[in-house]
Short mmCIF file of C-alpha atoms in Angstrom, two decimals:
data_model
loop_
_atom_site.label_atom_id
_atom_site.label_comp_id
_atom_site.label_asym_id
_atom_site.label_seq_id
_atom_site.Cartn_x
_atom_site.Cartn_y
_atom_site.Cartn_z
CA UNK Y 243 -51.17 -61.60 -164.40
CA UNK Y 244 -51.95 -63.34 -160.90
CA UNK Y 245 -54.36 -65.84 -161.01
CA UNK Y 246 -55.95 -67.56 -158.38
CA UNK Y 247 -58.04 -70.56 -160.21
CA UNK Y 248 -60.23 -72.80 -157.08
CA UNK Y 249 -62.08 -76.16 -157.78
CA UNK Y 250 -66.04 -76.26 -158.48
CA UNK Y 251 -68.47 -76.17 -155.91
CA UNK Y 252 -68.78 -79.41 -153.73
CA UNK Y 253 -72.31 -81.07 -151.76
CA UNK Y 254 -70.87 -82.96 -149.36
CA UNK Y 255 -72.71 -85.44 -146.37
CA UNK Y 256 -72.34 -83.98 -142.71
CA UNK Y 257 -70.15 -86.03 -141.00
CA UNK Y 258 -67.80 -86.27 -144.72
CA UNK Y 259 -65.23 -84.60 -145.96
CA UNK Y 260 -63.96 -82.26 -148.72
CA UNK Y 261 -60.46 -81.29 -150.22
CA UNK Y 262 -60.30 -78.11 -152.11
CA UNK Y 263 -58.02 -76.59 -154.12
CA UNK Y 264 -56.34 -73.18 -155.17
CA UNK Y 265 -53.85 -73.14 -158.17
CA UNK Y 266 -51.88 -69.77 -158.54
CA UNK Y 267 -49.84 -69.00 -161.47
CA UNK Y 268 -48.70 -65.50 -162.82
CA UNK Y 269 -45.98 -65.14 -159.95
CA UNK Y 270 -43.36 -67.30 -158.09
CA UNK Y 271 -45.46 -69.57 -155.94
CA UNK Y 272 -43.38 -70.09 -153.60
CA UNK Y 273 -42.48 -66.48 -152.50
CA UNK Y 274 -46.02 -65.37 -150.94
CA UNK Y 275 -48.19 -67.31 -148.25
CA UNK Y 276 -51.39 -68.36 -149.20
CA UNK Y 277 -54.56 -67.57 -147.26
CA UNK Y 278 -57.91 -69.15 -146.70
CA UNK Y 279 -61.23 -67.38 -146.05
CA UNK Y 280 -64.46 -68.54 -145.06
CA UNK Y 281 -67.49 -66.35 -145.58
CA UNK Y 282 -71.21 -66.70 -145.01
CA UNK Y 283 -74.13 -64.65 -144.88
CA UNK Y 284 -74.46 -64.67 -140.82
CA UNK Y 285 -70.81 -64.77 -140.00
CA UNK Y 286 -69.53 -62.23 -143.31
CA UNK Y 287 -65.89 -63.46 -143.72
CA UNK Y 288 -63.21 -65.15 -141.39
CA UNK Y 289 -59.87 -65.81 -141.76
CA UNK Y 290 -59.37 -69.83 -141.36
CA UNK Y 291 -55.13 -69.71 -141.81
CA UNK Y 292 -52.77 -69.26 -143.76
CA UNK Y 293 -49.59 -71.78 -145.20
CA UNK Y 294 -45.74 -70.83 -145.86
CA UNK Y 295 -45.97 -72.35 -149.73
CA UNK Y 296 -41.99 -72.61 -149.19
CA UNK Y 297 -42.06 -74.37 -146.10
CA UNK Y 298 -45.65 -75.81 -145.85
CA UNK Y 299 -45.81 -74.45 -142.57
CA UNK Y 300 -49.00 -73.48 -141.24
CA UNK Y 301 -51.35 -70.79 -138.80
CA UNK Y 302 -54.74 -71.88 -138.19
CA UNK Y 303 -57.15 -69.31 -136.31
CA UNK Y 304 -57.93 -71.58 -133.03
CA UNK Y 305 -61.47 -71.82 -134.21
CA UNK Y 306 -60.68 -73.87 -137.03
CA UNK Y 307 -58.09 -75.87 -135.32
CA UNK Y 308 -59.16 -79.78 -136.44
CA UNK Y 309 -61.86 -78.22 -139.05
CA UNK Y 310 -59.36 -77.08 -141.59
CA UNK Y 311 -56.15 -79.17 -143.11
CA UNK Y 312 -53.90 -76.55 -145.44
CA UNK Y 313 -51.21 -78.16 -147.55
CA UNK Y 314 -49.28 -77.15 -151.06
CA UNK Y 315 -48.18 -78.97 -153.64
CA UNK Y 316 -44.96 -76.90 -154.86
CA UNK Y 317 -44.93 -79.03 -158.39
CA UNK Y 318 -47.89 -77.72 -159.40
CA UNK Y 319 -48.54 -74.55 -157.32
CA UNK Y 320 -51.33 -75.23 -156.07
CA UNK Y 321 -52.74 -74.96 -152.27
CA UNK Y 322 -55.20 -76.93 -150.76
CA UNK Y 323 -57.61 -77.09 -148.09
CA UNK Y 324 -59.26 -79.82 -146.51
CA UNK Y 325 -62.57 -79.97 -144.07
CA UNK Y 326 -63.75 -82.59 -142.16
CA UNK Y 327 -66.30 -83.89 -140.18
CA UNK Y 328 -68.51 -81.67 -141.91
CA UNK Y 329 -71.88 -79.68 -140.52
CA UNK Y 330 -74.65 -77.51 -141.86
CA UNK Y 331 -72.53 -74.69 -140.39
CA UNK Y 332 -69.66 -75.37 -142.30
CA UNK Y 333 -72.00 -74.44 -145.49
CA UNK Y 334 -69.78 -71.27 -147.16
CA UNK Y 335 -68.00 -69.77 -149.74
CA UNK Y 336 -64.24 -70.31 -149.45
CA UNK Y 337 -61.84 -67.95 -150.74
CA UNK Y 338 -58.05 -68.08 -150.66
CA UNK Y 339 -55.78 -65.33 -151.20
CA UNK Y 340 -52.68 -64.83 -151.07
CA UNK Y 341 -51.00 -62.65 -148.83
CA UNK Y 342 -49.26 -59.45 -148.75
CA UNK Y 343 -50.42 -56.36 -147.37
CA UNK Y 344 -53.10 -58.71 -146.40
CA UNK Y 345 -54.87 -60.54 -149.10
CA UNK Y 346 -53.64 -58.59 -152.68
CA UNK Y 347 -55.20 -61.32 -154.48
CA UNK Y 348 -58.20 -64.02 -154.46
CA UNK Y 349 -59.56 -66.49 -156.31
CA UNK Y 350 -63.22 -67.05 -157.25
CA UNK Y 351 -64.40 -69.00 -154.03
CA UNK Y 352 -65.83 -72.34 -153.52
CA UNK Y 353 -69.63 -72.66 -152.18
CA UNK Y 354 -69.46 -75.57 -149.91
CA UNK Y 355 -72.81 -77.05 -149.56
CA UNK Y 356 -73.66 -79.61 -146.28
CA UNK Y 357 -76.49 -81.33 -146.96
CA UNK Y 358 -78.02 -84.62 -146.16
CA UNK U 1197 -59.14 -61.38 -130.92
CA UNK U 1198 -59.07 -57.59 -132.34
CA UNK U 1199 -62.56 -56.60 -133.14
CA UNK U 1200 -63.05 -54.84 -135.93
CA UNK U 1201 -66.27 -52.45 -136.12
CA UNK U 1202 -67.64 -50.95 -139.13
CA UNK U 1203 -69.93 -48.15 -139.18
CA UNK U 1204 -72.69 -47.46 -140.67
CA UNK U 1205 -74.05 -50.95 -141.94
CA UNK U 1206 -75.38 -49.35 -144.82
CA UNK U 1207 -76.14 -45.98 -146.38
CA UNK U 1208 -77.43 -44.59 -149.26
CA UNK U 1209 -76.11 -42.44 -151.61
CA UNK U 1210 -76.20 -40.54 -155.15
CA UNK U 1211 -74.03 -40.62 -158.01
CA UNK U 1212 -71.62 -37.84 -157.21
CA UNK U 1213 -71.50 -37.50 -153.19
CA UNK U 1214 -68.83 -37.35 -151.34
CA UNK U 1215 -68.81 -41.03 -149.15
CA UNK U 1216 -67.12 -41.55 -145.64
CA UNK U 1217 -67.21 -45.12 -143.82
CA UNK U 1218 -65.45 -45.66 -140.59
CA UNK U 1219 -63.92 -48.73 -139.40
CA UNK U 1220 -62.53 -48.45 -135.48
CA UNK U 1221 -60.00 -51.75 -134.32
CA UNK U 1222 -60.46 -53.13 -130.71
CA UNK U 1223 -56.31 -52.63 -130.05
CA UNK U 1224 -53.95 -50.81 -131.47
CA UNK U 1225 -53.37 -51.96 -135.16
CA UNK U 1226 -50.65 -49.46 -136.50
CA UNK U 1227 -51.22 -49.21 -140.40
CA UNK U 1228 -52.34 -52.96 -140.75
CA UNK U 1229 -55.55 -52.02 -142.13
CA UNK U 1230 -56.95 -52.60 -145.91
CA UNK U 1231 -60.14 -52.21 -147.20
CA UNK U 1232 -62.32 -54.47 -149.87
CA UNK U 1233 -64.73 -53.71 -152.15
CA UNK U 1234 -66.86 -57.19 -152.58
CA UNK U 1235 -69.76 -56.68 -155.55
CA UNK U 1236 -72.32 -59.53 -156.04
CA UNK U 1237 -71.77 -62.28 -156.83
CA UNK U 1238 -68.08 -61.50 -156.99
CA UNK U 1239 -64.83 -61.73 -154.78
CA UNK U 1240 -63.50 -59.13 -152.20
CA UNK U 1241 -61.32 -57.23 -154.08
CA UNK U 1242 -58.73 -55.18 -152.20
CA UNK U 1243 -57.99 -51.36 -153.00
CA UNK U 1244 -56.39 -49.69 -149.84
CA UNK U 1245 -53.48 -51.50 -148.06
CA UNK U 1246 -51.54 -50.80 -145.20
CA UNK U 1247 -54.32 -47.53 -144.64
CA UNK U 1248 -53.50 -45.37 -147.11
CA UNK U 1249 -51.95 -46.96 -150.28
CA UNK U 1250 -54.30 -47.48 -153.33
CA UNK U 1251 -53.47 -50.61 -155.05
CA UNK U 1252 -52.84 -50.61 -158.67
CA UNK U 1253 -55.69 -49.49 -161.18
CA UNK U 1254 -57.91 -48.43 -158.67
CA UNK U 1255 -59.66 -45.10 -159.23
CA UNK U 1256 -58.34 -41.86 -157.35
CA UNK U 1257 -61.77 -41.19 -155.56
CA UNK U 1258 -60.97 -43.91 -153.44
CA UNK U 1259 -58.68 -43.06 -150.41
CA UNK U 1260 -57.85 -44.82 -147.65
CA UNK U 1261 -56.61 -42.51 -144.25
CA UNK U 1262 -55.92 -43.44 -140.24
CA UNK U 1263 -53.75 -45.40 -137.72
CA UNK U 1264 -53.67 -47.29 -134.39
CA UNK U 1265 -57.47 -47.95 -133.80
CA UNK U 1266 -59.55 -45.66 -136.39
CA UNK U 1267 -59.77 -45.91 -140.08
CA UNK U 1268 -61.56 -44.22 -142.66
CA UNK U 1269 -62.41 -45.12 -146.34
CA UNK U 1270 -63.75 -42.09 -148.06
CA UNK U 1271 -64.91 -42.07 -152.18
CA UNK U 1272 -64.81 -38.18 -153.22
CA UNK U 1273 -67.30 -38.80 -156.35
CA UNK U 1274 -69.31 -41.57 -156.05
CA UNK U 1275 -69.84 -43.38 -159.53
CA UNK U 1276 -72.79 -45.74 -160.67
CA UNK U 1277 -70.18 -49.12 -160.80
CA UNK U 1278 -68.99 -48.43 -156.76
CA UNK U 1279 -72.53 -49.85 -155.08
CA UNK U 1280 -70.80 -52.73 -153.49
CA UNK U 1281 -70.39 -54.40 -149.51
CA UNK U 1282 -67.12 -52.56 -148.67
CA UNK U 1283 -64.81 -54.56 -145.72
CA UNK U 1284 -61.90 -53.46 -143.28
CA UNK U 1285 -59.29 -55.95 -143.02
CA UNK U 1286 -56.81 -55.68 -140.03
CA UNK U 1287 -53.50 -58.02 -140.36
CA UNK U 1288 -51.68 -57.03 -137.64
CA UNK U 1289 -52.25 -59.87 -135.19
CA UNK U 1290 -53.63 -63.57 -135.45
CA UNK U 1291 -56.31 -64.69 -136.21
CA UNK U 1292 -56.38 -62.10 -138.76
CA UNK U 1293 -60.30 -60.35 -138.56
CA UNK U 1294 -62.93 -58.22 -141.09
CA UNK U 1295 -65.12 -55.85 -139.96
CA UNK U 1296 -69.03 -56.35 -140.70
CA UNK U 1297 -69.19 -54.62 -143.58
CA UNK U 1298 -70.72 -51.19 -144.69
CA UNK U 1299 -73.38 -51.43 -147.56
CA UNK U 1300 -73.57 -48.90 -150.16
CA UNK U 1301 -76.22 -48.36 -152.70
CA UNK U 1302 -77.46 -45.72 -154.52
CA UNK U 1303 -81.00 -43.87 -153.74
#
């Protein structure tokens, strides 16, 4: 079955940064995009972008242009995100999912806490 | 960036009723339209793509109906295990944007 299986939950610094991951198995990586999702309690959910896990190509929504870094690692089907310079306001749960018809699937999110 | 509105925020309702929710797109977005159902605690998890198509394993009280800028997520018997946020998804243009959210939970 598809499986979607993120890191733990991270406490970061503001002004740090965090890398997180989403490993898929159950299907042919390679064949669907994978998308990330932020959500918070005052914002509900946003799409960040997605990546081409063929191509490692990438669409970022302009908002988190030079907040969010999306890369794959084809060996061992996994996608990951990375966010930097980090605020309070990038406190969330992060979802990916991968895409068609949308997001089909999604893994179990990552709180994200920013902290000092 | 298509807006997507949600309506109502919340509602209350009994084991049994008949459930409408309404979620209206800024533009046109054809059929691009699924809905989630997101319990606590838990992921979104997606039963209506592409407006009307239930995905796998997901009850028959749940349909999914509209096009262009007006969609509708009905549940014909409402059942104890459906109190849950439930969100409209359009894909049809980047960025890619959820409506608000409609809360339901039983009286």
């Amino acid at each position: 079955q598809v499986q979607l299986q993120q890191s733990g939950a991270e406490l970061a610094k503001p002004g740090s940064s965090v890398k997180i991951s989403c490993k898929a198995s159950g299907y042919t990586f390679t064949s669907y995009y994978i998308s990330w999702i932020k959500q918070t309690t005052g914002q509900g959910l946003e799409y960040i972008g997605y990546i081409n896990t063929g191509s490692g190509g990438t669409n970022y929504n302009e908002k988190f242009k030079g907040k969010a870094t999306l890369t794959v690692d084809k060996s061992s089907s996994t996608a990951f995100m990375q966010l930097s310079s980090l605020t309070p306001d990038d406190s969330a749960v992060y979802y990916c999912a991968r895409l068609y018809g949308g997001c089909d699937y999604w893994g179990q999110g990552v709180m994200v806490t920013v902290s000092s | 960036n298509t807006v997507m509105t949600q309506s109502p925020t919340s509602m209350f309702t009994s084991v049994g009723d008949r459930v409408t929710m309404s979620c209206k797109a800024s533009q046109n977005v054809g059929i691009n339209v699924g809905w989630y159902q997101q319990k606590t605690g838990q992921s979104p998890k997606r039963l209506i793509y592409w407006a009307s198509n239930r995905d796998t394993g997901v009850p028959d009280r749940f349909t999914g109906s509209g096009s262009g800028t007006d969609f509708t997520l009905t549940i014909s018997n409402m059942q104890a295990e459906d109190p849950a946020i439930y969100y409209c998804l359009q894909h049809n243009s980047y960025p890619w944007t959820f409506g608000g959210g409609t809360k339901l939970e039983l009286k």
